[in-house]
Amino acid sequence: MQSVRMGLTQVDGKEGGWSKLVVPGAQAVPLPCRLEEQTRRLQKDMKKSTDADLAMSKSAVKISLDLLSNPLCEQDQDFLNMVTALDTAMKRMDAFNQEKVNQIQKTVIEPLKKFGSVFPSLNMAVKRREQALQDYRRLQAKVEKYEEKEKTGPVLAKLHQAREELRPVRDDFEAKNKQLLDEMPRFYHSRLDYFQPSFEALIRAQSQAPAEKTDSCLPSLPSLEDTQMHGAAHLGLGNPEQE
């Protein structure tokens, strides 16, 4: 029987950060290490982004509510009207922001989470393949040891037994190795079709939201000219246009 010696190395792959398990004389098995890390990081960053968006609009609502409680609102009806309009606009903006965040949660964050849930089973398959490889190497070394000894009756008997033990272990390793070679590249390349709708939805949500906020909120706000004139009056400056 021809002896087969196998070593195990880990190297960086060229396709999007795949790592590969390399068995000399066999095909490399890609490991989704960096893809898993990148997916987890993207999900975390998207969550931070949506949290920041919500925090910003909630802060704007709080500012308008604080202005409404200002004693000046009791003394000046025009100022009260402006602050009330501001409060209405900020609440509308917060509602649009919440809607946008809900859309991003549904179309981007949840798909990222679902995609990431596949990695534990993939990693387990790699570990099982690793264990099968170790068993294969151990029994292969045992066969080689008897092949190198003098061919006496007892040695031949032990060699025959070692070969019988090796056969199912080798078949098991080759089956696990072939499965990973077939499935992992297919899984990796499927990410493009999987994520494209999510990123398109994200772009639409980010581009449409500002326009919708502006169209909805501007009618509630007083004009800049009215605001300047009112502020100037409170400061005793008169009408800026008349000076």
C-alpha atoms as one frame of an Amber mdcrd trajectory, in Angstrom:
protein
   0.000   0.000   0.000   1.366   3.392  -0.979   1.928   5.532   2.090   0.308
   8.949   2.210   1.647  11.611   4.563  -0.579  14.638   5.175   0.196  17.908
   6.846  -2.221  20.637   7.857  -1.581  24.306   7.299  -3.712  27.441   7.418
  -3.200  30.140   4.811  -5.050  33.243   3.667  -7.350  32.722   0.717  -7.685
  35.238  -2.091 -11.483  35.406  -2.310 -12.853  37.974   0.085 -10.785  36.883
   3.064 -11.398  33.151   3.011  -8.943  31.111   4.984  -8.179  27.618   3.780
  -7.201  24.311   5.317  -4.589  22.802   3.065  -3.844  19.106   2.884  -0.849
  18.506   0.604  -1.989  16.446  -2.337  -5.639  17.356  -1.727  -7.843  20.357
  -2.446  -7.945  23.280  -0.061 -11.028  23.649   2.126 -12.039  27.316   2.626
 -12.922  28.497   6.125 -15.450  31.351   6.441 -13.481  33.031   9.250 -13.283
  36.551   7.884 -16.717  36.420   6.262 -18.232  35.613   9.652 -16.274  38.434
  11.279 -17.272  40.925   8.588 -20.946  39.927   8.810 -20.923  40.327  12.590
 -19.172  43.705  12.343 -21.619  44.968   9.705 -24.591  43.934  11.830 -23.085
  45.688  14.858 -22.359  48.878  12.894 -25.868  48.968  11.434 -27.318  48.647
  14.940 -25.120  51.524  16.150 -26.238  53.646  13.192 -29.958  53.104  13.797
 -29.535  53.684  17.541 -27.763  56.983  16.799 -30.552  58.036  14.407 -33.204
  57.370  17.032 -31.197  59.103  19.753 -30.843  62.207  17.570 -34.562  62.529
  16.817 -35.514  61.775  20.436 -33.129  64.521  21.563 -34.735  66.968  19.124
 -38.185  66.142  20.548 -36.871  66.676  24.081 -35.452  70.073  23.123 -38.807
  71.209  21.727 -40.590  69.956  24.856 -38.125  71.844  27.058 -38.781  74.997
  25.036 -42.525  74.562  25.539 -41.987  74.593  29.291 -40.038  77.858  29.052
 -41.838  80.720  30.884 -41.466  82.858  27.768 -44.150  80.735  26.092 -46.648
  81.977  28.689 -45.708  85.577  28.053 -45.521  85.652  24.254 -48.153  84.017
  22.060 -46.047  84.353  18.893 -43.120  82.601  20.560 -45.460  79.890  21.811
 -46.784  79.405  18.269 -43.256  79.025  16.890 -42.193  76.551  19.568 -45.424
  74.586  19.110 -44.740  74.400  15.371 -41.186  73.277  16.120 -42.466  70.607
  18.504 -44.915  69.333  15.880 -42.146  69.193  13.256 -39.726  67.386  15.584
 -42.351  64.793  16.492 -43.078  64.187  12.815 -39.365  63.837  12.128 -39.077
  61.369  15.005 -41.976  59.339  13.596 -40.361  59.223  10.138 -37.057  58.292
  11.721 -38.673  55.451  13.640 -40.299  54.216  10.437 -36.946  54.323   8.625
 -35.217  52.448  11.460 -37.953  49.804  11.459 -37.471  49.381   7.702 -33.702
  49.016   8.095 -34.212  46.541  10.917 -36.468  44.409   8.739 -34.583  44.627
   5.440 -30.940  44.776   6.598 -30.276  43.899  10.246 -32.545  40.855  10.454
 -31.182  39.339   7.180 -27.637  39.932   8.497 -28.557  38.134  11.705 -30.102
  35.245   9.766 -27.041  34.983   7.520 -24.771  34.976  10.575 -26.742  32.134
  12.174 -25.374  29.764   9.499 -21.761  30.070  10.657 -21.970  27.905  13.814
 -23.054  24.889  11.761 -20.361  25.614   9.173 -17.710  25.889  11.855 -18.925
  22.638  13.391 -18.617  20.912  10.004 -15.037  22.175   9.740 -14.240  20.858
  13.236 -15.686  17.448  12.343 -13.602  17.400   9.195 -10.561  18.324  11.316
 -11.244  15.459  13.718 -11.696  13.054  10.808  -8.374  14.242   9.391  -6.595
  13.665  12.700  -8.032  10.137  12.928  -6.989   9.504   9.321  -3.427  10.683
   9.995  -3.152   8.629  13.175  -4.246   5.386  11.500  -2.194   6.140   8.385
   0.907   6.487  10.590   0.055   3.144  12.193  -0.147   1.458   8.782   3.156
   3.009   7.729   4.839   1.776  10.887   3.906  -1.848  10.151   4.811  -1.449
   6.480   8.350  -0.487   7.476   8.838  -3.508   9.733  10.101  -6.930   8.716
   7.252  -8.865   7.150   6.762 -11.579   9.771   3.458 -13.354  10.374   2.423
 -11.250  13.389   3.458  -8.014  11.640   1.446  -8.879   8.510  -1.566  -9.672
  10.673  -1.292  -6.318  12.438  -0.751  -4.567   9.106  -3.916  -6.145   7.713
  -5.870  -5.099  10.802  -4.498  -1.527  10.630  -5.492  -1.257   6.964  -8.999
  -2.457   7.791  -9.260   0.167  10.527  -7.974   2.848   8.182 -10.422   2.218
   5.329 -13.680   3.501   6.946 -11.854   6.402   8.583 -10.377   7.426   5.242
 -13.785   7.184   3.591 -15.300   9.301   6.356 -12.656  12.001   5.962 -12.960
  12.064   2.177 -16.757  12.388   2.432 -16.536  15.271   4.918 -13.802  16.929
   2.893 -15.792  16.677  -0.343 -18.915  18.066   1.327 -17.059  21.157   2.512
 -15.367  21.621  -0.856 -18.796  21.557  -2.512 -20.828  23.581  -0.016 -18.522
  26.292   1.305 -17.699  28.007  -2.008 -21.382  27.843  -2.964 -22.370  29.422
   0.355 -19.704  32.109  -0.011 -20.739  33.132  -3.518 -24.440  33.152  -2.558
 -23.826  36.147  -0.279 -24.065  38.537  -3.252 -27.580  37.498  -4.227 -28.578
  37.334  -0.558 -27.417  40.817   0.449 -28.117  42.812  -2.713 -31.842  43.371
  -1.921 -30.912  44.415   1.623 -28.409  47.021   0.505 -30.776  48.336  -2.171
 -33.460  48.739   0.512 -30.947  50.507   2.764 -30.027  52.968  -0.002 -33.701
  53.703  -0.699 -34.444  54.211   2.994 -31.503  56.568   3.483 -32.182  58.585
   0.328 -35.965  58.894   0.640 -36.141  59.684   4.349 -34.626  63.215   4.192
 -36.986  64.318   1.401 -40.040  62.916   3.197 -39.013  64.572   6.454 -38.531
  67.926   4.735 -41.875  67.785   2.889 -43.730  66.847   6.059 -41.993  69.067
   8.578 -41.506  72.342   6.689 -45.220  73.297   6.608 -45.252  73.176  10.410
 -42.334  75.559  10.836 -42.474  79.359  10.676 -40.446  81.062   7.971 -36.874
  82.072   8.701 -37.847  85.716   8.118 -40.615  85.556  10.744 -38.277  83.900
  13.212 -35.565  86.538  12.705 -38.008  89.383  13.093 -39.506  87.910  16.236
 -36.094  87.308  17.747 -34.938  90.807  16.894 -38.037  92.262  18.521 -37.305
  90.391  21.749 -33.778  91.773  21.721 -35.013  95.316  21.122 -33.384  95.567
  17.718 -36.489  96.451  15.750 -37.035  95.228  12.187 -33.635  94.258  10.692
 -34.841  95.160   7.170 -35.642  98.743   8.205 -32.153  99.452   9.466
